[in-house]
Amino acid sequence: MTDSVRLLIHGASGRMGRALLRLAADDPSVDVVAAVARRIDQRVVDGVAWFTAAEMRGAPDFDVAVDFSLPEAFDQVLALCRQRGKGLVSGTTGLSDAQRAAMEQAAAVIPVLWASNFSLGVALLHELVERAAAALHGWDCDIVDSHHARKLDAPSGTALTLGAAAGGAGATPRYASLRAGDIVGEHLVQFTAGGERIELVHRAASRDIFARGALHAAAAIARRPAGIHQLRDLL
Ligand code: NAD
């Protein structure tokens, strides 16, 4: 492997894909060798070769695929990584139980990292939620996620992961979701008892925070063995 890690970006034409391509262009630790999207207008954009989903098997050698697409596109990128013996970093949310199981099976032979949220702030929020849930027995626990109007899944993947953290520490989380305008992503975890309330909030102002975390994870995972890797171990 050369010094820079060769990336295939899957979902490259999307909101996250475009942020990944822009940031990767200025990051010497990674080199994007292929961009894949459902449809493409041009074969080469800013020196990067583009492939449609149907052509993806013809993509050049890569070290790690970075996937921010949709559940219906996920199986094909997982299959390509398995077939090539290469790592997968995915932030695609709304995956089915069968897709999660397939990812765990693939981790027997390739390094895999899936995270519902690639921001450092949300990684810390998980720890704060665990602490609060463990300390506040019997308090109501409510998780509200707010996202842009075109987001397909609700509750968000991050809300569900935060809920799992709260549930594991003894709370019983309830969920509510707002879909409005161009909100990048906000998560409120609220603990309420008679007469008092604690609110833990994270607000993402730009998709760049997720893209930076994913590129960092991709550069790190390329040098790790097969298995399921956790973002908190790499950040
Ligand atoms: P988007 O709709 O803007 O982009 C989706 C991309 O997937 C496009 O490039 C599209 O061409 C591609 N695509 C769709 N169907 C495909 C197919 N069959 N084959 C190949 N490519 C296909 O979406 P987005 O806002 O960029 O979000 C993408 C995913 O990332 C969503 O699941 C979203 O929830 C998730 N997300 C995760 C994080 C995180 O930190 N984990 C942050 C933001 C978004």
XYZ file of N, CA and C and ligand atoms in Angstrom:
749
model
N 0.831 -1.194 0.000
C 0.000 0.000 0.000
C 0.884 1.269 0.000
N 0.528 2.239 -0.838
C 1.295 3.486 -0.840
C 0.944 4.276 0.413
N 1.571 5.441 0.598
C 1.325 6.233 1.798
C -0.119 6.680 1.906
N -0.682 7.155 0.767
C -2.070 7.582 0.839
C -2.981 6.379 0.588
N -4.120 6.389 1.292
C -5.071 5.274 1.207
C -6.009 5.522 0.028
N -6.133 4.520 -0.858
C -6.947 4.683 -2.070
C -8.427 4.423 -1.740
N -9.259 5.388 -2.060
C -10.680 5.297 -1.685
C -11.594 5.152 -2.891
N -12.639 4.352 -2.710
C -13.796 4.367 -3.611
C -14.916 5.046 -2.825
N -15.478 6.114 -3.377
C -16.585 6.818 -2.706
C -17.893 6.328 -3.317
N -18.751 5.726 -2.512
C -20.024 5.165 -2.982
C -21.151 6.085 -2.519
N -21.939 6.577 -3.498
C -22.934 7.620 -3.169
C -22.326 8.991 -3.409
N -21.406 9.050 -4.376
C -20.547 10.226 -4.550
C -21.294 11.480 -4.995
N -22.477 11.320 -5.606
C -23.183 12.509 -6.096
C -24.112 13.111 -5.046
N -24.222 12.471 -3.897
C -25.158 12.927 -2.866
C -24.590 14.062 -2.018
N -25.397 14.490 -1.049
C -24.963 15.587 -0.165
C -23.676 15.208 0.565
N -23.632 14.005 1.120
C -22.415 13.564 1.825
C -21.298 13.246 0.846
N -21.636 12.606 -0.266
C -20.614 12.238 -1.250
C -19.859 13.460 -1.747
N -20.587 14.528 -2.007
C -19.919 15.749 -2.511
C -19.004 16.346 -1.445
N -19.431 16.303 -0.177
C -18.563 16.809 0.906
C -17.305 15.939 1.017
N -17.472 14.621 0.882
C -16.311 13.711 0.959
C -15.319 14.011 -0.160
N -15.808 14.178 -1.382
C -14.909 14.434 -2.513
C -14.169 15.758 -2.334
N -14.888 16.774 -1.869
C -14.265 18.099 -1.701
C -13.172 18.050 -0.642
N -13.457 17.407 0.508
C -12.472 17.369 1.593
C -11.315 16.431 1.267
N -11.617 15.322 0.583
C -10.551 14.362 0.237
C -9.530 15.007 -0.692
N -9.993 15.934 -1.544
C -9.074 16.570 -2.499
C -7.973 17.344 -1.779
N -8.241 17.777 -0.537
C -7.239 18.541 0.225
C -6.579 17.708 1.310
N -6.802 16.392 1.311
C -6.306 15.535 2.392
C -5.232 14.586 1.837
N -3.965 14.813 2.194
C -2.896 13.990 1.614
C -2.908 12.536 2.091
N -3.685 12.216 3.135
C -3.697 10.832 3.633
C -4.596 9.926 2.791
N -5.408 10.516 1.916
C -6.302 9.700 1.083
C -6.211 10.129 -0.384
N -6.577 9.189 -1.263
C -6.554 9.451 -2.705
C -7.803 8.791 -3.296
N -8.731 9.586 -3.777
C -9.967 9.009 -4.333
C -9.674 8.478 -5.744
N -9.847 7.161 -5.923
C -9.564 6.555 -7.233
C -10.844 6.231 -7.996
N -12.006 6.248 -7.313
C -13.265 5.979 -8.008
C -14.430 6.602 -7.246
N -15.395 7.122 -8.005
C -16.612 7.691 -7.427
C -17.792 6.951 -8.064
N -18.727 6.485 -7.228
C -19.858 5.701 -7.745
C -21.166 6.379 -7.338
N -22.078 6.488 -8.296
C -23.402 7.047 -8.014
C -24.429 6.306 -8.864
N -25.696 6.507 -8.528
C -26.751 5.808 -9.270
C -26.686 6.180 -10.747
N -26.564 7.492 -11.000
C -26.441 7.970 -12.379
C -25.271 8.946 -12.445
N -24.624 9.049 -13.596
C -23.548 10.031 -13.739
C -23.715 10.799 -15.043
N -23.214 12.048 -15.040
C -23.260 12.872 -16.246
C -21.920 12.844 -16.965
N -20.821 12.778 -16.167
C -19.489 12.839 -16.757
C -18.665 11.649 -16.283
N -17.742 11.194 -17.120
C -16.876 10.044 -16.767
C -15.797 10.444 -15.769
N -15.267 11.664 -15.898
C -14.178 12.119 -15.028
C -14.530 13.508 -14.510
N -14.495 13.689 -13.192
C -14.767 14.996 -12.602
C -13.576 15.343 -11.717
N -12.930 16.477 -11.982
C -11.757 16.905 -11.203
C -10.725 15.784 -11.054
N -10.501 15.044 -12.119
C -9.472 14.005 -12.107
C -9.910 12.688 -11.496
N -11.163 12.582 -11.003
C -11.654 11.335 -10.399
C -12.536 10.604 -11.414
N -12.286 9.278 -11.583
C -13.093 8.474 -12.507
C -14.429 8.127 -11.859
N -15.524 8.316 -12.594
C -16.870 8.037 -12.082
C -17.440 6.787 -12.725
N -18.231 6.051 -11.935
C -18.861 4.818 -12.392
C -20.315 4.828 -11.950
N -21.202 4.290 -12.800
C -22.561 4.071 -12.339
C -22.564 2.826 -11.456
N -23.656 2.631 -10.712
C -23.755 1.451 -9.846
C -23.556 0.174 -10.661
N -24.120 0.143 -11.868
C -24.038 -1.065 -12.704
C -22.603 -1.345 -13.160
N -21.781 -0.303 -13.223
C -20.395 -0.467 -13.710
C -19.391 -0.657 -12.583
N -19.856 -0.656 -11.341
C -18.933 -0.547 -10.206
C -17.899 -1.667 -10.157
N -18.273 -2.861 -10.650
C -17.321 -3.982 -10.594
C -16.085 -3.724 -11.441
N -16.175 -2.761 -12.359
C -15.019 -2.421 -13.189
C -14.147 -1.330 -12.576
N -14.436 -0.914 -11.351
C -13.659 0.159 -10.712
C -12.225 -0.315 -10.459
N -11.255 0.610 -10.474
C -9.859 0.227 -10.249
C -9.619 -0.231 -8.810
N -8.407 -0.733 -8.540
C -8.045 -1.168 -7.180
C -8.245 -0.036 -6.185
N -8.761 -0.370 -5.011
C -8.893 0.617 -3.930
C -8.572 -0.088 -2.625
N -8.317 0.679 -1.577
C -8.024 0.093 -0.259
C -9.270 0.054 0.630
N -10.089 1.093 0.562
C -11.293 1.190 1.400
C -12.411 1.843 0.593
N -13.623 1.304 0.717
C -14.800 1.977 0.148
C -15.464 2.795 1.251
N -15.819 4.021 0.933
C -16.538 4.891 1.878
C -17.951 5.054 1.324
N -18.932 4.559 2.066
C -20.309 4.478 1.567
C -21.248 5.397 2.340
N -21.789 6.405 1.661
C -22.897 7.205 2.194
C -23.934 7.230 1.080
N -24.760 6.181 1.038
C -25.729 6.072 -0.068
C -27.122 5.843 0.514
N -27.784 4.809 0.056
C -29.126 4.489 0.542
C -29.175 2.986 0.809
N -30.101 2.516 1.652
C -30.138 1.070 1.945
C -30.208 0.198 0.688
N -30.954 0.637 -0.330
C -31.084 -0.211 -1.523
C -29.781 -0.309 -2.318
N -28.813 0.562 -2.016
C -27.523 0.524 -2.720
C -26.446 -0.176 -1.902
N -26.751 -0.485 -0.651
C -25.703 -0.944 0.281
C -25.175 -2.337 -0.060
N -26.076 -3.269 -0.435
C -25.644 -4.668 -0.643
C -24.529 -4.760 -1.685
N -24.640 -3.927 -2.739
C -23.662 -4.045 -3.820
C -22.276 -3.559 -3.398
N -22.216 -2.540 -2.542
C -20.880 -2.065 -2.148
C -20.260 -3.033 -1.138
N -21.110 -3.621 -0.286
C -20.591 -4.639 0.644
C -20.057 -5.841 -0.142
N -20.802 -6.258 -1.178
C -20.371 -7.408 -1.991
C -19.045 -7.114 -2.687
N -18.888 -5.886 -3.200
C -17.636 -5.537 -3.892
C -16.451 -5.587 -2.914
N -16.653 -5.048 -1.695
C -15.562 -5.062 -0.707
C -15.195 -6.494 -0.336
N -16.188 -7.352 -0.165
C -15.922 -8.773 0.144
C -15.145 -9.416 -0.989
N -15.620 -9.175 -2.207
C -15.006 -9.817 -3.380
C -13.546 -9.376 -3.534
N -13.270 -8.094 -3.264
C -11.901 -7.570 -3.443
C -11.055 -7.738 -2.177
N -11.702 -8.108 -1.052
C -10.963 -8.220 0.214
C -10.531 -6.863 0.752
N -11.376 -5.832 0.578
C -11.037 -4.468 0.990
C -11.984 -3.965 2.080
N -11.537 -2.950 2.811
C -12.306 -2.440 3.945
C -13.507 -1.613 3.517
N -14.474 -1.501 4.442
C -15.676 -0.701 4.204
C -15.933 0.213 5.391
N -16.084 1.505 5.095
C -16.555 2.490 6.088
C -17.909 2.962 5.588
N -18.957 2.774 6.378
C -20.299 3.152 5.924
C -21.020 4.010 6.959
N -21.705 5.040 6.434
C -22.555 5.865 7.296
C -24.002 5.800 6.854
N -24.308 4.874 5.931
C -25.685 4.774 5.422
C -26.622 4.328 6.537
N -27.712 5.064 6.710
C -28.660 4.740 7.786
C -29.902 4.070 7.189
N -30.713 3.493 8.091
C -31.936 2.821 7.657
C -31.686 1.414 7.145
N -30.510 0.822 7.443
C -30.219 -0.542 6.992
C -31.147 -1.536 7.702
N -31.475 -2.636 7.002
C -32.345 -3.666 7.598
C -31.523 -4.577 8.516
N -32.232 -5.379 9.301
C -31.532 -6.342 10.166
C -30.689 -7.296 9.326
N -31.230 -7.704 8.163
C -30.485 -8.636 7.300
C -29.201 -7.968 6.790
N -29.271 -6.692 6.476
C -28.072 -5.988 6.003
C -27.043 -5.848 7.126
N -27.523 -5.605 8.341
C -26.583 -5.522 9.486
C -25.912 -6.872 9.703
N -26.701 -7.955 9.547
C -26.139 -9.300 9.735
C -25.108 -9.601 8.648
N -25.405 -9.188 7.401
C -24.461 -9.423 6.290
C -23.154 -8.668 6.539
N -23.272 -7.475 7.120
C -22.077 -6.678 7.418
C -21.230 -7.405 8.476
N -21.900 -7.970 9.469
C -21.150 -8.691 10.511
C -20.478 -9.934 9.947
N -21.165 -10.615 9.027
C -20.535 -11.791 8.385
C -19.319 -11.368 7.574
N -19.445 -10.273 6.849
C -18.323 -9.810 6.016
C -17.116 -9.461 6.881
N -17.385 -9.011 8.107
C -16.291 -8.612 8.996
C -15.400 -9.788 9.399
N -15.813 -11.001 9.072
C -14.926 -12.145 9.310
C -13.732 -12.093 8.356
N -13.906 -11.418 7.228
C -12.829 -11.415 6.229
C -12.313 -10.014 5.855
N -13.060 -8.966 6.158
C -12.590 -7.600 5.834
C -12.830 -6.685 7.040
N -12.042 -5.588 7.162
C -12.342 -4.608 8.215
C -13.586 -3.794 7.845
N -14.479 -3.631 8.809
C -15.750 -2.921 8.567
C -15.980 -1.926 9.698
N -16.403 -0.733 9.339
C -16.821 0.234 10.357
C -18.104 0.879 9.873
N -19.174 0.728 10.642
C -20.420 1.437 10.353
C -20.706 2.345 11.552
N -21.076 3.573 11.292
C -21.454 4.477 12.388
C -22.644 5.310 11.938
N -23.583 5.498 12.855
C -24.757 6.310 12.530
C -24.391 7.784 12.499
N -23.233 8.141 13.059
C -22.835 9.549 13.109
C -21.319 9.617 13.248
N -20.662 10.329 12.346
C -19.196 10.368 12.327
C -18.637 11.614 13.008
N -19.442 12.344 13.780
C -18.902 13.545 14.418
C -18.331 13.211 15.792
N -17.268 13.952 16.136
C -16.631 13.777 17.442
C -17.601 14.162 18.561
N -18.388 15.227 18.332
C -19.318 15.694 19.357
C -20.366 14.652 19.705
N -20.858 13.929 18.702
C -21.871 12.905 18.982
C -21.236 11.690 19.680
N -19.970 11.403 19.357
C -19.281 10.326 20.084
C -19.260 10.648 21.578
N -18.983 11.913 21.917
C -18.985 12.308 23.329
C -20.404 12.312 23.892
N -21.377 12.746 23.083
C -22.773 12.760 23.541
C -23.226 11.366 23.987
N -22.778 10.335 23.268
C -23.120 8.967 23.669
C -22.683 8.694 25.101
N -21.472 9.116 25.421
C -20.960 8.846 26.766
C -21.747 9.640 27.805
N -22.102 10.887 27.486
C -22.876 11.710 28.426
C -24.267 11.096 28.647
N -24.868 10.588 27.577
C -26.208 9.981 27.678
C -26.140 8.719 28.546
N -25.105 7.925 28.341
C -24.956 6.709 29.170
C -24.850 7.070 30.647
N -24.046 8.100 30.933
C -23.864 8.515 32.336
C -25.167 9.025 32.925
N -25.871 9.863 32.140
C -27.122 10.440 32.644
C -28.164 9.342 32.873
N -28.286 8.421 31.906
C -29.305 7.363 32.035
C -29.011 6.473 33.236
N -27.728 6.213 33.469
C -27.362 5.347 34.602
C -27.672 6.031 35.935
N -27.580 7.365 35.966
C -27.764 8.100 37.231
C -29.224 8.453 37.493
N -30.047 8.533 36.431
C -31.392 9.114 36.563
C -32.472 8.040 36.443
N -32.456 7.092 37.343
C -33.447 6.000 37.291
C -34.861 6.545 37.466
N -35.767 6.078 36.610
C -37.170 6.472 36.741
C -37.502 7.767 36.037
N -36.498 8.494 35.492
C -36.795 9.734 34.764
C -37.283 9.378 33.355
N -38.152 10.235 32.800
C -38.525 10.068 31.394
C -37.304 10.374 30.526
N -37.152 9.612 29.441
C -36.045 9.848 28.507
C -36.638 10.000 27.108
N -36.483 11.168 26.514
C -37.045 11.435 25.178
C -35.947 11.915 24.235
N -35.957 11.368 23.017
C -34.931 11.712 22.026
C -35.627 12.320 20.813
N -35.235 13.561 20.491
C -35.841 14.265 19.357
C -34.757 14.510 18.318
N -34.965 14.011 17.096
C -34.008 14.339 16.033
C -34.663 15.236 14.999
N -33.920 16.254 14.562
C -34.400 17.196 13.540
C -33.451 17.141 12.354
N -34.018 16.955 11.164
C -33.212 16.870 9.938
C -33.942 17.547 8.786
N -33.214 17.712 7.668
C -33.765 18.310 6.453
C -34.951 17.490 5.924
N -35.784 18.158 5.143
C -37.059 17.565 4.725
C -36.892 16.355 3.808
N -35.700 16.193 3.195
C -35.545 15.075 2.255
C -34.957 13.824 2.900
N -34.695 13.868 4.188
C -34.177 12.666 4.856
C -35.270 11.597 4.872
N -34.896 10.357 4.517
C -35.901 9.305 4.322
C -36.237 8.552 5.605
N -35.243 8.285 6.462
C -35.505 7.427 7.624
C -35.828 8.263 8.866
N -36.703 7.736 9.712
C -37.058 8.375 10.980
C -37.505 7.282 11.963
N -37.046 7.307 13.219
C -36.030 8.197 13.779
C -34.700 8.046 13.039
N -33.820 9.014 13.201
C -32.520 8.948 12.535
C -31.693 7.801 13.117
N -30.696 7.370 12.359
C -29.788 6.337 12.859
C -29.103 6.783 14.140
N -28.754 8.068 14.217
C -28.100 8.588 15.429
C -29.050 8.538 16.625
N -30.324 8.908 16.402
C -31.296 8.853 17.501
C -31.405 7.422 18.041
N -31.434 6.452 17.123
C -31.559 5.050 17.564
C -30.309 4.595 18.318
N -29.128 5.037 17.872
C -27.896 4.656 18.569
C -27.832 5.315 19.942
N -28.253 6.586 20.027
C -28.304 7.258 21.335
C -29.315 6.551 22.243
N -30.441 6.129 21.651
C -31.459 5.416 22.429
C -30.926 4.090 22.944
N -30.123 3.408 22.113
C -29.535 2.138 22.559
C -28.589 2.382 23.728
N -27.843 3.500 23.668
C -26.928 3.835 24.775
C -27.730 4.103 26.050
N -28.825 4.863 25.921
C -29.665 5.169 27.092
C -30.328 3.900 27.620
N -30.831 3.073 26.688
C -31.504 1.834 27.089
C -30.550 0.880 27.797
N -29.318 0.811 27.287
C -28.326 -0.064 27.903
C -27.970 0.369 29.311
N -28.192 1.651 29.610
C -27.867 2.173 30.943
C -29.108 2.255 31.833
N -30.245 1.704 31.364
C -31.404 1.586 32.253
C -32.586 2.470 31.928
N -32.459 3.384 30.952
C -33.597 4.249 30.602
C -34.499 3.538 29.590
N -35.705 4.094 29.396
C -36.619 3.572 28.372
C -36.918 4.722 27.407
N -36.108 4.857 26.351
C -36.233 6.052 25.492
C -37.474 6.037 24.613
N -38.020 7.236 24.381
C -39.086 7.435 23.396
C -38.518 8.364 22.325
N -39.114 8.303 21.135
C -38.533 9.028 20.001
C -39.543 9.968 19.357
N -39.042 11.106 18.867
C -39.834 11.991 18.010
C -38.897 12.553 16.949
N -39.414 12.785 15.744
C -38.576 13.271 14.638
C -39.237 14.456 13.961
N -38.432 15.470 13.641
C -38.885 16.609 12.834
C -38.140 16.585 11.516
N -38.854 16.796 10.417
C -38.222 16.880 9.089
C -38.624 18.214 8.495
N -37.646 19.130 8.381
C -38.001 20.486 7.958
C -36.818 21.184 7.297
N -37.105 21.923 6.218
C -36.110 22.803 5.597
C -34.799 22.102 5.311
N -33.694 22.782 5.654
C -32.368 22.259 5.306
C -31.538 21.933 6.560
N -32.202 21.560 7.654
C -31.477 21.273 8.905
C -30.485 20.122 8.662
N -29.214 20.339 8.958
C -28.182 19.312 8.719
C -28.373 18.142 9.699
N -28.603 18.451 10.964
C -28.847 17.371 11.939
C -28.767 17.871 13.365
N -29.832 17.668 14.137
C -29.827 18.054 15.550
C -30.383 16.895 16.362
N -29.780 16.637 17.514
C -30.265 15.581 18.414
C -30.367 16.122 19.826
N -31.572 16.006 20.389
C -31.838 16.400 21.770
C -32.173 15.142 22.558
N -31.442 14.922 23.641
C -31.786 13.832 24.563
C -32.194 14.496 25.870
N -33.444 14.279 26.230
C -34.034 15.003 27.371
C -34.423 14.021 28.473
N -33.973 14.315 29.673
C -34.352 13.520 30.849
C -35.239 14.407 31.722
N -36.440 13.918 32.045
C -37.401 14.742 32.776
C -37.940 13.995 33.995
N -37.975 14.706 35.113
C -38.620 14.182 36.322
C -39.538 15.284 36.858
N -40.309 14.982 37.904
C -41.192 16.008 38.460
C -40.383 17.220 38.888
N -40.594 18.367 38.218
C -39.958 19.607 38.653
C -38.593 19.899 38.073
N -37.979 18.980 37.340
C -36.673 19.306 36.748
C -36.439 18.558 35.438
N -35.505 19.099 34.647
C -35.264 18.554 33.306
C -33.811 18.788 32.904
N -33.211 17.776 32.316
C -31.856 17.917 31.754
C -31.962 17.741 30.247
N -31.312 18.646 29.498
C -31.303 18.540 28.032
C -29.865 18.442 27.541
N -29.585 17.385 26.800
C -28.274 17.239 26.157
C -28.509 17.387 24.651
N -27.850 18.357 24.035
C -28.137 18.671 22.628
C -26.857 18.706 21.811
N -26.931 18.138 20.609
C -25.852 18.306 19.634
C -26.444 18.884 18.355
N -25.796 19.918 17.822
C -26.252 20.522 16.573
C -25.125 20.478 15.554
N -25.385 19.867 14.423
C -24.404 19.848 13.332
C -24.738 20.997 12.390
N -23.764 21.876 12.156
C -24.003 23.027 11.276
C -23.544 22.750 9.851
N -22.735 21.692 9.674
C -22.202 21.396 8.338
C -21.963 19.896 8.209
N -22.194 19.361 6.998
C -21.910 17.935 6.743
C -20.421 17.647 6.775
N -19.598 18.702 6.737
C -18.144 18.478 6.722
C -17.685 17.727 7.976
N -18.370 17.903 9.098
C -17.915 17.207 10.322
C -18.045 15.693 10.150
N -19.125 15.241 9.470
C -19.300 13.798 9.240
C -18.273 13.310 8.207
N -18.077 14.114 7.161
C -17.158 13.713 6.086
C -15.725 13.611 6.622
N -15.320 14.570 7.465
C -13.957 14.520 8.029
C -13.773 13.271 8.875
N -14.773 12.956 9.707
C -14.690 11.756 10.552
C -14.609 10.493 9.712
N -15.374 10.443 8.620
C -15.386 9.247 7.772
C -14.051 9.085 7.042
N -13.468 10.188 6.568
C -12.166 10.096 5.887
C -11.078 9.662 6.867
N -11.146 10.199 8.077
C -10.182 9.794 9.110
C -10.331 8.297 9.398
N -11.559 7.839 9.523
C -11.807 6.414 9.802
C -11.311 5.551 8.650
N -11.522 6.009 7.409
C -11.100 5.220 6.247
C -9.580 5.082 6.209
N -8.874 6.195 6.493
C -7.405 6.131 6.481
C -6.917 5.177 7.573
N -7.601 5.172 8.714
C -7.172 4.322 9.836
C -7.512 2.851 9.597
N -8.694 2.590 9.054
C -9.158 1.203 8.945
C -8.375 0.423 7.878
N -7.799 1.142 6.929
C -7.036 0.464 5.869
C -5.893 -0.351 6.458
N -5.429 0.040 7.619
C -4.284 -0.644 8.232
C -4.720 -1.569 9.368
N -6.001 -1.771 9.515
C -6.507 -2.642 10.589
C -6.889 -4.007 10.036
N -6.926 -5.018 10.928
C -7.311 -6.356 10.480
C -8.818 -6.472 10.246
N -9.242 -7.621 9.706
C -10.670 -7.882 9.527
C -11.380 -7.788 10.878
N -12.655 -7.402 10.836
C -13.441 -7.317 12.068
C -14.316 -6.090 12.037
N -15.204 -5.992 13.057
C -16.035 -4.795 13.218
C -15.234 -3.792 14.041
N -15.036 -2.600 13.520
C -14.283 -1.566 14.233
C -15.235 -0.471 14.711
N -14.892 0.152 15.834
C -15.732 1.202 16.414
C -15.093 2.555 16.195
N -15.931 3.527 15.849
C -15.422 4.871 15.592
C -14.692 5.434 16.809
N -15.216 5.180 18.002
C -14.614 5.787 19.190
C -13.174 5.299 19.404
N -12.834 4.126 18.839
C -11.458 3.626 18.963
C -10.523 4.284 17.960
N -11.082 4.917 16.934
C -10.253 5.487 15.870
C -10.128 7.003 15.965
N -11.101 7.670 16.612
C -11.078 9.139 16.639
C -10.019 9.651 17.602
P -28.335 11.758 -0.902
O -29.721 11.308 -1.250
O -27.961 13.183 -1.110
O -27.269 10.867 -1.734
C -27.447 9.477 -1.940
C -26.361 8.967 -2.875
O -26.568 7.544 -3.040
C -26.362 9.583 -4.277
O -25.015 9.753 -4.726
C -27.033 8.493 -5.137
O -26.589 8.509 -6.486
C -26.524 7.252 -4.425
N -27.376 6.099 -4.737
C -28.702 5.964 -4.519
N -29.135 4.779 -4.984
C -28.035 4.150 -5.464
C -27.826 2.900 -6.069
N -28.822 2.031 -6.251
N -26.547 2.574 -6.386
C -25.518 3.439 -6.203
N -25.675 4.645 -5.644
C -26.914 4.985 -5.288
O -28.106 11.327 0.607
P -27.114 11.974 1.710
O -27.782 13.092 2.403
O -25.768 12.174 1.092
O -27.054 10.766 2.767
C -26.602 9.476 2.379
C -26.734 8.522 3.566
O -25.823 8.936 4.594
C -28.124 8.500 4.214
O -28.394 7.171 4.634
C -27.963 9.420 5.413
O -28.879 9.131 6.459
C -26.551 9.064 5.809
N -25.821 10.060 6.620
C -25.033 9.555 7.595
C -24.247 10.406 8.359
C -23.322 9.820 9.397
O -22.550 10.557 10.046
N -23.339 8.481 9.581
C -24.280 11.793 8.126
C -25.110 12.274 7.112
C -25.876 11.397 6.348
